[in-house]
Short mmCIF file of C-alpha atoms in Angstrom, two decimals:
data_model
loop_
_atom_site.label_atom_id
_atom_site.label_comp_id
_atom_site.label_asym_id
_atom_site.label_seq_id
_atom_site.Cartn_x
_atom_site.Cartn_y
_atom_site.Cartn_z
CA UNK A 1 -0.17 0.31 -0.05
CA UNK A 2 1.50 3.55 -1.09
CA UNK A 3 2.21 5.74 1.90
CA UNK A 4 1.34 9.43 2.07
CA UNK A 5 3.52 11.28 4.89
CA UNK A 6 2.57 14.93 5.42
CA UNK A 7 4.46 17.72 7.13
CA UNK A 8 2.46 20.25 8.67
CA UNK A 9 4.80 23.19 9.72
CA UNK A 10 4.25 26.87 11.36
CA UNK A 11 7.20 28.00 9.04
CA UNK A 12 7.52 27.45 5.20
CA UNK A 13 10.01 24.82 4.49
CA UNK A 14 13.39 26.70 3.82
CA UNK A 15 15.95 25.50 0.91
CA UNK A 16 18.10 24.29 3.82
CA UNK A 17 15.33 22.38 5.63
CA UNK A 18 14.03 20.68 2.14
CA UNK A 19 17.81 19.33 1.52
CA UNK A 20 18.21 18.16 5.04
CA UNK A 21 14.76 16.17 4.42
CA UNK A 22 16.23 15.02 0.64
CA UNK A 23 19.34 13.60 2.68
CA UNK A 24 17.28 11.09 4.15
CA UNK A 25 18.48 8.45 2.17
CA UNK A 26 22.07 9.83 2.65
CA UNK A 27 24.33 11.96 0.22
CA UNK A 28 24.56 9.49 -2.47
CA UNK A 29 20.65 9.40 -3.23
CA UNK A 30 19.50 10.80 -6.98
CA UNK A 31 17.25 13.62 -6.62
CA UNK A 32 15.06 14.50 -9.65
CA UNK A 33 12.32 16.81 -10.63
CA UNK A 34 8.77 16.28 -12.45
CA UNK A 35 5.90 18.57 -13.49
CA UNK A 36 8.22 21.63 -13.91
CA UNK A 37 9.89 21.76 -10.61
CA UNK A 38 6.64 21.57 -8.55
CA UNK A 39 7.41 17.80 -7.50
CA UNK A 40 11.13 16.78 -6.41
CA UNK A 41 11.84 13.07 -6.27
CA UNK A 42 14.31 10.91 -4.24
CA UNK A 43 15.44 8.05 -6.91
CA UNK A 44 17.34 4.96 -7.17
CA UNK A 45 20.61 4.36 -8.45
CA UNK A 46 18.63 3.87 -12.09
CA UNK A 47 16.71 7.08 -11.65
CA UNK A 48 13.57 5.73 -10.74
CA UNK A 49 11.70 7.54 -8.13
CA UNK A 50 10.96 6.04 -4.45
CA UNK A 51 9.65 9.21 -2.88
CA UNK A 52 7.77 12.22 -4.41
CA UNK A 53 7.53 15.53 -2.73
CA UNK A 54 4.99 18.08 -3.60
CA UNK A 55 5.85 21.85 -3.55
CA UNK A 56 4.67 23.05 0.00
CA UNK A 57 1.36 24.57 0.35
CA UNK A 58 0.14 27.54 2.81
CA UNK A 59 -3.16 26.75 4.48
CA UNK A 60 -4.97 29.68 5.65
CA UNK A 61 -8.35 27.66 6.23
CA UNK A 62 -8.94 26.24 9.68
CA UNK A 63 -9.98 22.79 10.13
CA UNK A 64 -8.56 21.01 7.09
CA UNK A 65 -6.03 18.88 8.74
CA UNK A 66 -8.98 17.55 11.11
CA UNK A 67 -11.11 17.42 8.21
CA UNK A 68 -9.07 15.27 5.91
CA UNK A 69 -6.37 13.65 8.05
CA UNK A 70 -7.99 13.60 11.71
CA UNK A 71 -4.71 15.20 12.90
CA UNK A 72 -4.15 18.33 14.95
CA UNK A 73 -2.58 21.16 13.37
CA UNK A 74 -0.84 24.59 13.76
CA UNK A 75 -2.35 28.00 14.16
CA UNK A 76 -3.26 28.93 10.49
CA UNK A 77 -1.70 29.97 8.50
CA UNK A 78 0.45 27.01 8.13
CA UNK A 79 2.36 24.72 5.73
CA UNK A 80 1.28 21.48 4.06
CA UNK A 81 4.04 19.44 2.32
CA UNK A 82 3.20 16.03 0.90
CA UNK A 83 5.47 13.10 0.57
CA UNK A 84 4.53 10.02 -1.35
CA UNK A 85 6.50 6.84 -1.06
CA UNK A 86 6.21 4.47 -4.35
CA UNK A 87 4.46 1.28 -3.65
CA UNK A 88 5.86 -1.95 -2.64
CA UNK A 89 9.07 -0.68 -1.73
CA UNK A 90 9.32 -0.83 2.16
CA UNK A 91 12.37 1.21 2.42
CA UNK A 92 10.47 4.12 0.44
CA UNK A 93 8.02 4.44 3.18
CA UNK A 94 10.77 4.80 5.72
CA UNK A 95 12.29 7.50 3.63
CA UNK A 96 9.16 9.37 3.32
CA UNK A 97 8.77 9.33 7.05
CA UNK A 98 12.20 10.52 7.80
CA UNK A 99 11.85 13.38 5.09
CA UNK A 100 8.75 14.59 7.11
CA UNK A 101 10.07 14.05 10.39
CA UNK A 102 13.23 16.01 9.53
CA UNK A 103 10.96 18.70 7.96
CA UNK A 104 9.04 19.17 10.71
CA UNK A 105 11.92 19.20 13.49
CA UNK A 106 13.91 21.77 11.67
CA UNK A 107 10.86 24.28 10.90
CA UNK A 108 8.40 23.64 13.79
CA UNK A 109 5.63 21.50 13.38
CA UNK A 110 4.10 17.70 13.38
CA UNK A 111 3.92 15.18 10.73
CA UNK A 112 1.21 12.71 9.82
CA UNK A 113 0.81 9.75 10.30
CA UNK A 114 2.62 10.14 13.60
CA UNK A 115 3.99 6.57 13.12
CA UNK A 116 5.70 6.93 10.02
CA UNK A 117 7.60 9.71 11.06
CA UNK A 118 9.51 8.67 14.30
CA UNK A 119 13.39 8.91 13.05
CA UNK A 120 15.61 11.42 11.67
CA UNK A 121 18.17 8.55 10.91
CA UNK A 122 19.61 7.91 7.44
CA UNK A 123 17.28 5.38 5.78
CA UNK A 124 19.78 2.40 3.93
CA UNK A 125 19.27 2.80 0.10
CA UNK A 126 22.16 0.51 -0.95
CA UNK A 127 20.87 -1.83 -3.78
CA UNK A 128 17.05 -0.31 -3.54
CA UNK A 129 15.39 -0.07 -6.75
CA UNK A 130 11.79 0.74 -7.41
CA UNK A 131 9.49 -0.92 -10.27
CA UNK A 132 10.06 1.05 -13.56
CA UNK A 133 7.54 3.87 -13.90
CA UNK A 134 5.57 3.96 -17.14
CA UNK A 135 6.47 7.08 -19.49
CA UNK A 136 2.92 8.22 -18.98
CA UNK A 137 2.36 7.78 -15.37
CA UNK A 138 2.10 10.43 -13.03
CA UNK A 139 3.91 10.41 -9.42
CA UNK A 140 0.22 9.58 -7.82
CA UNK A 141 -0.29 6.35 -10.12
CA UNK A 142 0.98 3.22 -8.89
CA UNK A 143 -0.36 0.99 -11.82
CA UNK A 144 -0.89 1.98 -15.52
CA UNK A 145 -2.45 -0.35 -17.94
CA UNK A 146 -3.99 0.18 -21.38
CA UNK A 147 -7.48 0.73 -19.90
CA UNK A 148 -6.76 2.41 -16.56
CA UNK A 149 -4.87 4.20 -13.85
CA UNK A 150 -4.51 2.69 -10.54
CA UNK A 151 -3.82 4.91 -7.49
CA UNK A 152 -3.43 3.12 -4.03
CA UNK A 153 -4.33 5.48 -1.27
CA UNK A 154 -3.95 4.82 2.55
CA UNK A 155 -5.49 7.87 4.36
CA UNK A 156 -8.48 8.44 6.51
CA UNK A 157 -10.09 10.63 3.62
CA UNK A 158 -9.09 10.37 0.12
CA UNK A 159 -9.11 13.98 -0.99
CA UNK A 160 -8.97 15.60 -4.41
CA UNK A 161 -5.49 16.84 -3.67
CA UNK A 162 -2.81 18.15 -6.20
CA UNK A 163 -1.59 14.33 -6.89
CA UNK A 164 -5.15 13.02 -7.79
CA UNK A 165 -6.17 16.05 -9.67
CA UNK A 166 -3.26 15.81 -12.04
CA UNK A 167 -4.01 12.08 -12.25
CA UNK A 168 -7.39 12.50 -13.09
CA UNK A 169 -6.79 15.10 -15.78
CA UNK A 170 -3.85 12.80 -17.00
CA UNK A 171 -6.19 9.83 -17.36
CA UNK A 172 -8.99 12.01 -19.09
CA UNK A 173 -6.52 13.19 -21.70
CA UNK A 174 -5.35 9.57 -22.38
CA UNK A 175 -8.96 8.31 -22.59
CA UNK A 176 -8.09 6.27 -19.49
CA UNK A 177 -10.27 5.36 -16.65
CA UNK A 178 -8.98 6.13 -12.88
CA UNK A 179 -9.41 3.68 -10.32
CA UNK A 180 -8.87 4.49 -6.48
CA UNK A 181 -7.73 1.59 -4.09
CA UNK A 182 -8.11 2.07 -0.20
CA UNK A 183 -8.37 0.04 2.81
CA UNK A 184 -11.54 -1.01 4.34
CA UNK A 185 -11.73 2.03 6.62
CA UNK A 186 -11.14 4.58 4.37
CA UNK A 187 -13.56 7.26 3.06
CA UNK A 188 -14.01 9.72 0.00
CA UNK A 189 -14.32 13.57 0.09
CA UNK A 190 -17.36 14.63 -1.52
CA UNK A 191 -15.21 16.75 -3.90
CA UNK A 192 -13.67 13.33 -5.05
CA UNK A 193 -16.76 11.31 -5.30
CA UNK A 194 -18.47 14.45 -7.13
CA UNK A 195 -15.43 14.35 -9.69
CA UNK A 196 -15.00 10.45 -10.23
CA UNK A 197 -15.92 9.76 -13.96
CA UNK A 198 -18.10 6.96 -15.00
CA UNK A 199 -17.02 3.33 -16.00
CA UNK A 200 -14.25 2.15 -15.95
CA UNK A 201 -13.57 4.51 -13.14
CA UNK A 202 -14.33 3.50 -9.38
CA UNK A 203 -13.49 3.73 -5.88
CA UNK A 204 -12.05 -0.04 -5.21
CA UNK A 205 -12.18 -1.14 -1.20
CA UNK A 206 -10.16 -3.87 -0.19
CA UNK A 207 -12.32 -6.31 2.03
CA UNK A 208 -10.79 -9.54 4.10
CA UNK A 209 -14.23 -11.55 2.92
CA UNK A 210 -14.62 -10.66 -0.82
CA UNK A 211 -11.26 -9.37 -1.83
CA UNK A 212 -12.46 -6.10 -3.22
CA UNK A 213 -15.66 -4.19 -3.88
CA UNK A 214 -16.60 -0.75 -5.39
CA UNK A 215 -17.41 1.69 -2.60
CA UNK A 216 -20.24 3.49 -4.11
CA UNK A 217 -22.26 0.41 -5.48
CA UNK A 218 -20.89 -2.43 -3.36
CA UNK A 219 -20.39 -4.81 -6.35
CA UNK A 220 -17.41 -7.38 -5.70
CA UNK A 221 -14.63 -6.92 -8.17
CA UNK A 222 -11.57 -8.76 -9.47
CA UNK A 223 -8.60 -7.62 -11.30
CA UNK A 224 -9.19 -8.97 -14.56
CA UNK A 225 -7.53 -8.22 -17.87
CA UNK A 226 -5.88 -4.98 -16.89
CA UNK A 227 -8.77 -3.41 -14.65
CA UNK A 228 -10.84 -4.30 -11.78
CA UNK A 229 -14.16 -5.62 -13.03
CA UNK A 230 -17.52 -6.72 -11.54
CA UNK A 231 -17.59 -10.36 -10.74
CA UNK A 232 -20.46 -12.14 -12.14
CA UNK A 233 -22.26 -15.18 -10.41
CA UNK A 234 -22.03 -18.57 -11.69
CA UNK A 235 -25.82 -18.49 -12.84
CA UNK A 236 -25.47 -14.94 -14.54
CA UNK A 237 -27.15 -14.43 -17.93
CA UNK A 238 -26.59 -11.60 -20.55
CA UNK A 239 -30.14 -10.24 -19.44
CA UNK A 240 -29.40 -10.97 -15.54
CA UNK A 241 -25.66 -10.39 -14.63
CA UNK A 242 -26.47 -10.88 -10.94
CA UNK A 243 -23.31 -9.25 -9.72
CA UNK A 244 -22.65 -10.23 -5.94
CA UNK A 245 -22.71 -7.25 -3.63
CA UNK A 246 -20.09 -7.39 -0.90
CA UNK A 247 -21.22 -8.02 2.86
CA UNK A 248 -19.48 -5.17 4.19
CA UNK A 249 -21.36 -2.78 1.74
CA UNK A 250 -24.89 -3.80 2.69
CA UNK A 251 -24.29 -4.15 6.26
CA UNK A 252 -27.14 -2.77 8.73
CA UNK A 253 -25.81 0.15 10.17
CA UNK A 254 -27.62 2.12 13.07
CA UNK A 255 -29.39 5.37 12.25
CA UNK A 256 -27.32 7.85 14.45
CA UNK A 257 -29.65 10.82 13.42
CA UNK A 258 -26.80 12.68 11.48
CA UNK A 259 -28.73 14.17 8.13
CA UNK A 260 -27.07 16.04 5.40
CA UNK A 261 -28.91 19.27 3.52
CA UNK A 262 -27.80 18.56 -0.02
CA UNK A 263 -28.53 21.33 -2.72
CA UNK A 264 -27.12 21.18 -6.22
CA UNK A 265 -28.11 24.22 -8.63
CA UNK A 266 -27.03 25.86 -11.90
CA UNK A 267 -26.89 29.63 -12.58
CA UNK A 268 -26.05 31.03 -16.28
CA UNK A 269 -24.70 34.57 -16.16
CA UNK A 270 -24.64 36.93 -19.26
CA UNK A 271 -20.93 37.20 -20.12
CA UNK A 272 -19.50 40.34 -18.84
CA UNK A 273 -16.15 41.52 -18.07
CA UNK A 274 -17.68 42.97 -14.41
CA UNK A 275 -19.31 39.68 -13.82
CA UNK A 276 -18.43 38.39 -10.36
CA UNK A 277 -18.49 34.42 -9.73
CA UNK A 278 -19.25 32.82 -6.63
CA UNK A 279 -21.99 34.98 -5.48
CA UNK A 280 -24.78 32.54 -5.68
CA UNK A 281 -22.94 30.10 -3.71
CA UNK A 282 -22.16 32.70 -1.09
CA UNK A 283 -25.80 33.73 -0.76
CA UNK A 284 -26.95 30.15 -0.27
CA UNK A 285 -24.47 29.62 2.23
CA UNK A 286 -25.53 32.99 4.21
CA UNK A 287 -28.95 32.06 4.07
CA UNK A 288 -28.18 28.29 5.24
CA UNK A 289 -25.44 29.26 7.87
CA UNK A 290 -25.92 32.59 8.41
CA UNK A 291 -22.20 33.20 7.45
CA UNK A 292 -20.09 32.95 4.56
CA UNK A 293 -17.62 30.09 3.56
CA UNK A 294 -14.44 29.98 5.24
CA UNK A 295 -12.19 28.91 2.69
CA UNK A 296 -11.87 27.58 -1.36
CA UNK A 297 -8.96 26.08 -3.32
CA UNK A 298 -8.56 24.64 -6.79
CA UNK A 299 -7.52 21.32 -4.92
CA UNK A 300 -7.70 19.77 -1.20
CA UNK A 301 -7.13 21.17 1.27
CA UNK A 302 -8.90 24.07 0.70
CA UNK A 303 -6.09 26.68 1.53
CA UNK A 304 -7.65 30.14 0.81
CA UNK A 305 -9.64 32.33 2.90
CA UNK A 306 -13.14 32.78 1.23
CA UNK A 307 -12.85 35.62 -1.63
CA UNK A 308 -15.16 36.59 -4.69
CA UNK A 309 -12.51 38.61 -6.09
CA UNK A 310 -9.94 35.97 -6.18
CA UNK A 311 -12.19 33.49 -7.10
CA UNK A 312 -13.18 35.50 -9.97
CA UNK A 313 -9.65 36.49 -10.79
CA UNK A 314 -8.73 32.32 -10.88
CA UNK A 315 -11.79 31.67 -13.28
CA UNK A 316 -11.22 34.72 -15.54
CA UNK A 317 -7.27 33.73 -16.04
CA UNK A 318 -8.31 29.96 -16.96
CA UNK A 319 -11.04 31.04 -19.35
CA UNK A 320 -12.04 29.76 -21.80
CA UNK A 321 -10.92 26.56 -20.12
CA UNK A 322 -13.20 25.18 -17.13
CA UNK A 323 -12.36 26.08 -13.82
CA UNK A 324 -13.24 23.69 -10.80
CA UNK A 325 -12.95 24.71 -7.22
CA UNK A 326 -13.94 23.37 -3.90
CA UNK A 327 -15.47 25.52 -1.25
CA UNK A 328 -15.48 24.43 2.81
CA UNK A 329 -17.43 25.74 5.98
CA UNK A 330 -16.03 25.80 9.30
CA UNK A 331 -15.21 22.95 11.80
CA UNK A 332 -18.58 24.12 13.88
CA UNK A 333 -20.70 23.80 10.37
CA UNK A 334 -19.62 20.98 8.06
CA UNK A 335 -20.21 22.29 4.66
CA UNK A 336 -18.62 21.66 1.30
CA UNK A 337 -19.12 22.60 -2.32
CA UNK A 338 -17.53 21.84 -5.61
CA UNK A 339 -18.00 24.44 -8.33
CA UNK A 340 -17.19 24.10 -11.96
CA UNK A 341 -17.44 27.20 -13.98
CA UNK A 342 -17.73 26.96 -17.86
CA UNK A 343 -18.06 29.56 -20.85
CA UNK A 344 -20.79 28.48 -22.85
CA UNK A 345 -22.83 30.10 -25.84
CA UNK A 346 -25.22 30.82 -23.24
CA UNK A 347 -22.83 32.88 -21.00
CA UNK A 348 -21.15 31.93 -18.09
CA UNK A 349 -21.88 28.49 -16.33
CA UNK A 350 -21.61 27.97 -12.49
CA UNK A 351 -22.60 24.16 -11.64
CA UNK A 352 -22.56 24.00 -7.88
CA UNK A 353 -22.99 20.85 -5.81
CA UNK A 354 -23.23 21.83 -2.03
CA UNK A 355 -24.05 19.72 1.05
CA UNK A 356 -24.16 20.70 4.69
CA UNK A 357 -23.89 18.36 7.92
CA UNK A 358 -25.96 18.21 10.93
CA UNK A 359 -25.87 15.89 14.07
CA UNK A 360 -28.85 14.39 15.69
CA UNK A 361 -29.45 17.33 18.08
CA UNK A 362 -29.26 19.96 15.19
CA UNK A 363 -32.15 20.58 13.55
CA UNK A 364 -31.72 20.92 9.55
CA UNK A 365 -32.62 24.16 8.48
CA UNK A 366 -35.42 23.57 5.98
CA UNK A 367 -37.00 26.86 6.47
CA UNK A 368 -34.22 28.52 5.00
CA UNK A 369 -34.42 26.88 1.58
CA UNK A 370 -36.86 29.05 0.08
CA UNK A 371 -35.10 32.19 0.86
CA UNK A 372 -31.98 30.66 -0.48
CA UNK A 373 -33.85 29.78 -3.68
CA UNK A 374 -35.53 33.45 -3.87
CA UNK A 375 -31.92 34.98 -3.50
CA UNK A 376 -30.74 32.87 -6.25
CA UNK A 377 -33.90 33.41 -8.54
CA UNK A 378 -33.75 37.34 -8.18
CA UNK A 379 -30.14 37.80 -7.94
CA UNK A 380 -27.95 35.26 -9.39
CA UNK A 381 -29.47 34.20 -12.83
CA UNK A 382 -30.60 30.56 -11.30
CA UNK A 383 -31.36 27.89 -13.89
CA UNK A 384 -32.61 25.21 -11.79
CA UNK A 385 -31.89 23.89 -8.31
CA UNK A 386 -32.93 20.61 -6.80
CA UNK A 387 -32.81 20.17 -2.72
CA UNK A 388 -32.72 17.00 -0.93
CA UNK A 389 -32.38 15.59 2.91
CA UNK A 390 -30.17 12.55 3.35
CA UNK A 391 -29.38 10.08 6.20
CA UNK A 392 -25.69 10.30 5.97
CA UNK A 393 -22.78 11.72 7.87
CA UNK A 394 -22.28 15.11 9.66
CA UNK A 395 -18.90 15.52 8.47
CA UNK A 396 -19.76 14.90 4.65
CA UNK A 397 -17.24 12.00 4.17
CA UNK A 398 -18.31 9.36 1.87
CA UNK A 399 -18.13 5.48 3.78
CA UNK A 400 -17.77 2.51 1.67
CA UNK A 401 -21.10 1.36 2.52
CA UNK A 402 -24.73 1.73 1.50
CA UNK A 403 -26.20 5.23 2.94
CA UNK A 404 -29.39 5.28 0.74
CA UNK A 405 -30.20 8.18 -1.62
CA UNK A 406 -31.43 11.60 -0.51
CA UNK A 407 -35.12 12.35 -0.90
CA UNK A 408 -36.08 15.54 -2.97
CA UNK A 409 -37.59 18.49 -0.57
CA UNK A 410 -38.06 21.04 -3.33
CA UNK A 411 -37.14 21.75 -6.98
CA UNK A 412 -36.83 25.40 -8.31
CA UNK A 413 -37.06 26.47 -11.90
CA UNK A 414 -35.49 29.86 -12.81
CA UNK A 415 -37.47 32.56 -14.24
CA UNK A 416 -35.87 32.33 -17.85
CA UNK A 417 -36.85 28.56 -18.22
CA UNK A 418 -40.35 29.31 -16.92
CA UNK A 419 -40.97 31.99 -19.33
CA UNK A 420 -40.22 29.69 -22.08
CA UNK A 421 -41.88 26.77 -21.40
CA UNK A 422 -44.97 26.58 -23.59
CA UNK A 423 -48.23 27.64 -22.24
CA UNK A 424 -49.13 27.76 -18.52
CA UNK A 425 -47.17 24.17 -18.22
CA UNK A 426 -44.76 25.42 -15.25
CA UNK A 427 -47.40 26.87 -13.28
CA UNK A 428 -49.58 23.63 -13.55
CA UNK A 429 -48.34 20.60 -11.48
CA UNK A 430 -49.31 16.94 -11.16
CA UNK A 431 -48.43 17.60 -7.30
CA UNK A 432 -50.44 18.31 -4.50
CA UNK A 433 -49.09 21.43 -3.46
CA UNK A 434 -49.10 24.07 -6.07
CA UNK A 435 -45.77 25.94 -6.90
CA UNK A 436 -44.85 29.01 -5.12
CA UNK A 437 -43.89 32.19 -7.17
CA UNK A 438 -40.53 33.76 -6.40
CA UNK A 439 -39.41 37.21 -7.28
CA UNK A 440 -41.59 39.88 -9.82
CA UNK A 441 -45.04 38.73 -10.57
CA UNK A 442 -44.62 39.62 -14.26
CA UNK A 443 -41.26 37.21 -14.48
CA UNK A 444 -41.32 34.77 -11.64
CA UNK A 445 -39.03 31.81 -10.77
CA UNK A 446 -41.23 28.80 -9.29
CA UNK A 447 -40.59 26.79 -6.16
CA UNK A 448 -42.17 23.29 -6.10
CA UNK A 449 -42.48 21.70 -2.48
CA UNK A 450 -41.66 17.79 -2.43
CA UNK A 451 -42.24 17.05 0.90
CA UNK A 452 -40.56 14.06 1.91
CA UNK A 453 -38.57 12.26 4.87
CA UNK A 454 -35.45 10.54 4.48
CA UNK A 455 -36.98 7.36 5.43
CA UNK A 456 -39.36 7.74 2.68
CA UNK A 457 -38.75 7.29 -1.08
CA UNK A 458 -41.98 8.50 -2.35
CA UNK A 459 -40.53 11.88 -2.77
CA UNK A 460 -38.45 10.55 -5.66
CA UNK A 461 -41.88 9.24 -7.38
CA UNK A 462 -43.03 13.08 -7.27
CA UNK A 463 -40.07 14.39 -8.60
CA UNK A 464 -39.97 12.20 -11.44
CA UNK A 465 -43.87 13.16 -12.20
CA UNK A 466 -42.82 16.66 -11.98
CA UNK A 467 -40.00 16.23 -14.47
CA UNK A 468 -42.25 14.34 -16.57
CA UNK A 469 -44.72 16.75 -16.51
CA UNK A 470 -42.24 19.83 -17.28
CA UNK A 471 -40.71 18.22 -20.28
CA UNK A 472 -44.29 17.66 -21.53
CA UNK A 473 -43.98 13.77 -21.60
#
């Protein structure tokens, strides 16, 4: 299993401390660079990487180390430096641990996981060699075939790190799937789940009984012909493949009373040099929590304090290429959004997937949903929004077991979509409750209540009826 070791330091690692860390394999260890110098590598005698070190990241958002690592962190701001040991080389893990331990000792801080960074002594690398790295592989890729790139991750929460983001991009460019392999106790960040492409990409979970299974569907998997594929039952047919489901995925879990309020919406803005992005998300966040988001970034950990101006500048610099962002809340009120900003013929589109977590003693603020919808509809060019309530973890992380779907709570249709719909179709409804107009009477958006409980899936029936009606089916 690949080992990621992370140094959390109060000061920026200076060149001398980095050099001291890189000498963890002794003065004869080879050093190379990747990614235009953004990744430094300790290599074997043949120049193959044993440890890859990412450029330090300045984190200015409180709680990210706790959310992603379960680790205590220095006071913000602090520096986050990742070292990734090559798979299957035991001494490489010690090299990464020694690098992080030296860094933390020299500039002040801690290393995660603590047990991996306990020694400052030089690691013997005589005769040590790594498996040859395929030419097209990123530093994070452990196995590369003609079908998939495989990443092996051993961390509490698999996050959308710079490593993983680069691997996703490289796999997409090469028209390959991406398969993430984790131990049974790992979870996914919602940012990874929301970004993981469809088949053959998947989350592969190791399991003592079934070997491997898909952490999002529960299907039992096996390594077959260059990728992890589903196992078929002996009595399967083309019409009924009967893929077995892992017991670990479908085991009964007690309802803890934790809930998530999940919102997904799209806003389409006219293209304008004066356009400020992120305002729609901030407005929803304020209506639901009473405060703005805590931070954002183009990867995890989210490292920048919330700023509409900086967010807009990043998206403007990357245009016409799309921009992907992650936005987080405070540790006291868990919240996480992924945002995709795209330049299209219709204008500038913001696609947002957002969730807030609540404990058993906390009330989900459903009364704020309609207020948030009205703000989006009247000020932020809302196209549509779906709101759900889910039985799921307060910390928003995704476990490798069945959690059940959310239940639709409300759907909102933007004013422009209402206006362009034939006749009065949008105002008529097959539901028990009539839609509620939002905004000006002459050009309203429509809010469709879909009352449902997380234990009652009938809300999906109402939602499907509404969608068929709006499409004229």
